[in-house]
């Protein structure tokens, strides 16, 4: 079943609306809602427009439409086709009601909290996969969900960690390269001194002796 729903702005992750979940669901999904915030932070204009992200016993399904991301947390056994059909209904209604306001500057978190009424009503329709309406939706070719990318939350977190580490390693490599460059310059100078230093000293001594003999004697 659909457990919880969150709508956020893609450009900055600002939460726009969320379902009002009961205390049991809030406790059960506390960790997953934190993961949802991580997903919103990772999204940008180039992200997959539709995606499913598996995490433990649940799956995050989301649709990006305009500058808004519509995300629901579902049981792993819940049909993807119904999850995306549910999100599609939210997209249509939210766009009609608040689409022009999403990009307003100074918008406060959960500015469209009243949208919960529609989310709750729609969620109830999609709760039972055995109802005739939902069975019909499952049999209809509403959308080819097999083409929607599926990711794993651990991979998503690992890739983010890797990027952070790569950035750190990049800085360390730059510092190391500068240090090696300075050492190489120092070693090259020492090599030049060893190679040309003695002959230069001998030549200098000879020239000094010749100049002394010319000017003094």
C-alpha positions as a printed NumPy array, in Angstrom:
array([[  0.   ,   0.   ,   0.   ],
       [  0.943,   3.672,  -0.263],
       [  2.312,   4.536,   3.176],
       [  3.253,   8.206,   2.847],
       [  3.533,  10.977,   0.256],
       [  5.753,  14.042,   0.002],
       [  5.892,  16.771,  -2.639],
       [  9.043,  18.913,  -2.798],
       [ 10.575,  21.558,  -5.026],
       [ 13.356,  20.135,  -7.183],
       [ 15.573,  23.223,  -7.324],
       [ 16.182,  23.399,  -3.559],
       [ 14.393,  20.427,  -1.962],
       [ 11.836,  22.663,  -0.223],
       [  8.904,  20.498,   1.018],
       [  5.668,  21.816,  -0.483],
       [  3.125,  19.333,   0.853],
       [  3.023,  16.006,   2.678],
       [  0.434,  13.488,   3.791],
       [ -0.661,  13.725,   7.417],
       [  0.336,  10.253,   8.661],
       [ -0.746,   8.687,  11.925],
       [  1.665,   8.176,  14.809],
       [  2.336,   4.531,  13.98 ],
       [  3.296,   5.318,  10.376],
       [  5.417,   8.27 ,  11.503],
       [  7.387,   5.996,  13.858],
       [  7.618,   3.193,  11.298],
       [  8.819,   5.479,   8.508],
       [ 11.025,   7.906,  10.447],
       [ 14.22 ,   6.537,   8.886],
       [ 12.682,   6.386,   5.413],
       [ 11.418,   9.955,   5.556],
       [ 14.978,  11.006,   6.372],
       [ 16.086,   9.074,   3.288],
       [ 13.415,  10.874,   1.262],
       [ 15.031,  14.195,   2.24 ],
       [ 18.345,  12.811,   0.977],
       [ 16.71 ,  11.93 ,  -2.341],
       [ 15.303,  15.46 ,  -2.683],
       [ 18.774,  16.911,  -2.038],
       [ 20.248,  14.759,  -4.807],
       [ 17.647,  15.729,  -7.412],
       [ 18.285,  18.355, -10.054],
       [ 17.045,  19.366, -13.499],
       [ 18.961,  16.464, -15.084],
       [ 17.645,  13.707, -12.77 ],
       [ 15.547,  10.799, -14.019],
       [ 11.981,  12.135, -14.408],
       [ 10.538,   8.857, -13.089],
       [ 12.333,   6.473, -10.796],
       [ 11.873,   3.772,  -8.163],
       [ 14.388,   3.485,  -5.321],
       [ 14.372,   0.335,  -3.206],
       [ 15.213,   0.568,   0.489],
       [ 14.627,  -2.328,   2.866],
       [ 10.969,  -3.316,   2.987],
       [  9.866,  -0.173,   1.124],
       [ 10.224,   1.498,  -2.265],
       [ 10.335,   5.208,  -3.062],
       [  8.511,   6.018,  -6.314],
       [  8.752,   9.533,  -7.69 ],
       [  7.744,  11.661, -10.654],
       [  9.37 ,  14.984, -11.511],
       [  7.008,  17.373, -13.25 ],
       [  8.093,  20.953, -13.783],
       [  9.977,  22.055, -10.677],
       [  8.119,  19.675,  -8.34 ],
       [  8.899,  16.117,  -7.299],
       [  5.997,  13.878,  -6.256],
       [  7.249,  11.008,  -4.092],
       [  5.446,   8.198,  -2.322],
       [  6.753,   5.513,   0.015],
       [  5.144,   2.125,  -0.648],
       [  5.435,  -1.438,   0.545],
       [  7.788,  -3.395,  -1.693],
       [  4.926,  -5.685,  -2.714],
       [  2.75 ,  -2.801,  -3.908],
       [  2.409,  -2.768,  -7.746],
       [  4.562,  -0.125,  -9.432],
       [  1.866,   0.595, -11.995],
       [ -0.591,   1.583,  -9.253],
       [  2.053,   3.652,  -7.442],
       [  2.792,   5.705, -10.564],
       [ -0.901,   5.941, -11.437],
       [ -1.479,   7.367,  -7.951],
       [  1.348,   9.879,  -8.44 ],
       [ -0.035,  10.861, -11.856],
       [ -3.323,  11.84 , -10.246],
       [ -1.472,  13.975,  -7.706],
       [  0.525,  15.665, -10.488],
       [ -2.635,  16.643, -12.403],
       [ -4.49 ,  17.991,  -9.376],
       [ -1.486,  19.784,  -7.843],
       [ -0.621,  21.454, -11.158],
       [ -4.169,  22.726, -11.533],
       [ -4.32 ,  24.004,  -7.96 ],
       [ -0.811,  25.28 ,  -7.239],
       [  1.345,  24.823, -10.345],
       [  1.884,  28.555, -10.873],
       [  2.944,  29.107,  -7.247],
       [  5.72 ,  26.499,  -6.91 ],
       [  8.502,  28.843,  -8.022],
       [  7.406,  31.833,  -5.971],
       [ 10.323,  33.344,  -3.98 ],
       [  9.999,  33.269,  -0.219],
       [  7.713,  30.241,  -0.256],
       [  7.517,  28.615,   3.194],
       [  7.894,  24.871,   3.852],
       [  4.605,  22.973,   3.462],
       [  2.932,  26.038,   1.982],
       [  0.346,  23.778,   0.312],
       [ -0.51 ,  21.656,   3.348],
       [ -4.2  ,  21.764,   2.359],
       [ -3.377,  19.455,  -0.534],
       [ -3.305,  16.651,   2.041],
       [ -7.084,  16.408,   1.726],
       [ -6.785,  15.337,  -1.909],
       [ -3.832,  13.045,  -1.151],
       [ -5.726,  11.218,   1.588],
       [ -8.822,  10.805,  -0.579],
       [ -6.759,   9.497,  -3.514],
       [ -4.645,   7.238,  -1.296],
       [ -7.765,   5.522,   0.032],
       [ -8.788,   4.691,  -3.528],
       [ -5.418,   3.059,  -4.184],
       [ -5.049,   1.248,  -0.861],
       [ -6.612,  -2.074,  -1.848],
       [ -5.133,  -3.564,  -5.026],
       [ -8.039,  -6.011,  -5.232],
       [-10.766,  -3.443,  -5.873],
       [-12.277,  -3.564,  -9.351],
       [-11.039,  -0.076, -10.171],
       [ -7.442,  -0.914,  -9.275],
       [ -7.577,  -4.305, -11.004],
       [ -8.679,  -2.486, -14.136],
       [ -5.779,  -0.051, -13.808],
       [ -3.357,  -2.946, -13.436],
       [ -4.672,  -4.537, -16.608],
       [ -4.622,  -1.301, -18.59 ],
       [ -1.442,  -0.264, -20.34 ],
       [ -1.39 ,   3.109, -18.583],
       [  2.377,   3.381, -18.813],
       [  5.298,   1.092, -19.451],
       [  6.669,   0.905, -15.901],
       [  9.309,  -1.597, -17.028],
       [ 11.155,   1.327, -18.59 ],
       [ 11.232,   3.276, -15.343],
       [ 14.66 ,   3.065, -13.755],
       [ 15.005,   1.176, -10.489],
       [ 17.791,   2.07 ,  -8.094],
       [ 18.899,   0.916,  -4.69 ],
       [ 19.069,   3.361,  -1.793],
       [ 22.402,   1.943,  -0.632],
       [ 23.873,   2.564,  -4.088],
       [ 22.504,   6.105,  -4.067],
       [ 24.043,   6.84 ,  -0.672],
       [ 27.299,   5.105,  -1.656],
       [ 27.598,   7.116,  -4.853],
       [ 27.006,  10.33 ,  -2.951],
       [ 29.677,   9.33 ,  -0.435],
       [ 32.025,   8.46 ,  -3.287],
       [ 31.541,  11.884,  -4.875],
       [ 32.335,  13.537,  -1.574],
       [ 35.417,  11.402,  -1.194],
       [ 36.457,  12.032,  -4.791],
       [ 36.244,  15.749,  -4.136],
       [ 38.367,  15.295,  -1.019],
       [ 40.864,  13.086,  -2.846],
       [ 41.032,  15.604,  -5.693],
       [ 42.114,  18.314,  -3.262],
       [ 44.646,  16.   ,  -1.649],
       [ 46.058,  15.045,  -5.048],
       [ 46.475,  18.711,  -5.981],
       [ 48.388,  19.353,  -2.75 ],
       [ 50.523,  16.256,  -3.308],
       [ 51.241,  17.253,  -6.903],
       [ 52.406,  20.696,  -5.78 ],
       [ 54.612,  19.132,  -3.106],
       [ 56.157,  16.685,  -5.595],
       [ 56.705,  19.509,  -8.077],
       [ 58.579,  21.553,  -5.472],
       [ 60.666,  18.537,  -4.476],
       [ 61.449,  17.763,  -8.116],
       [ 62.61 ,  21.341,  -8.684],
       [ 64.807,  21.144,  -5.595],
       [ 66.314,  17.809,  -6.704],
       [ 66.949,  19.148, -10.206],
       [ 68.823,  22.115,  -8.758],
       [ 70.89 ,  19.802,  -6.566],
       [ 71.709,  17.638,  -9.603],
       [ 72.806,  20.703, -11.565],
       [ 75.012,  21.839,  -8.696],
       [ 76.643,  18.394,  -8.465],
       [ 77.175,  18.206, -12.222],
       [ 78.319,  21.711, -13.016],
       [ 79.406,  22.988,  -9.596],
       [ 82.968,  21.533,  -9.491],
       [ 83.876,  22.572, -13.084],
       [ 82.459,  26.032, -12.438],
       [ 84.568,  26.348,  -9.285],
       [ 87.705,  25.215, -11.127],
       [ 87.043,  27.644, -13.996],
       [ 86.402,  30.435, -11.509],
       [ 89.684,  29.688,  -9.705],
       [ 91.63 ,  29.617, -12.992],
       [ 90.062,  32.878, -14.127],
       [ 90.818,  34.418, -10.762],
       [ 94.483,  33.354, -10.968],
       [ 94.797,  34.656, -14.528],
       [ 93.242,  37.985, -13.575],
       [ 95.583,  38.281, -10.604],
       [ 98.609,  37.572, -12.781],
       [ 97.419,  40.05 , -15.436],
       [ 96.633,  42.921, -13.086],
       [ 99.154,  42.311, -10.302],
       [102.116,  40.885, -12.081]])
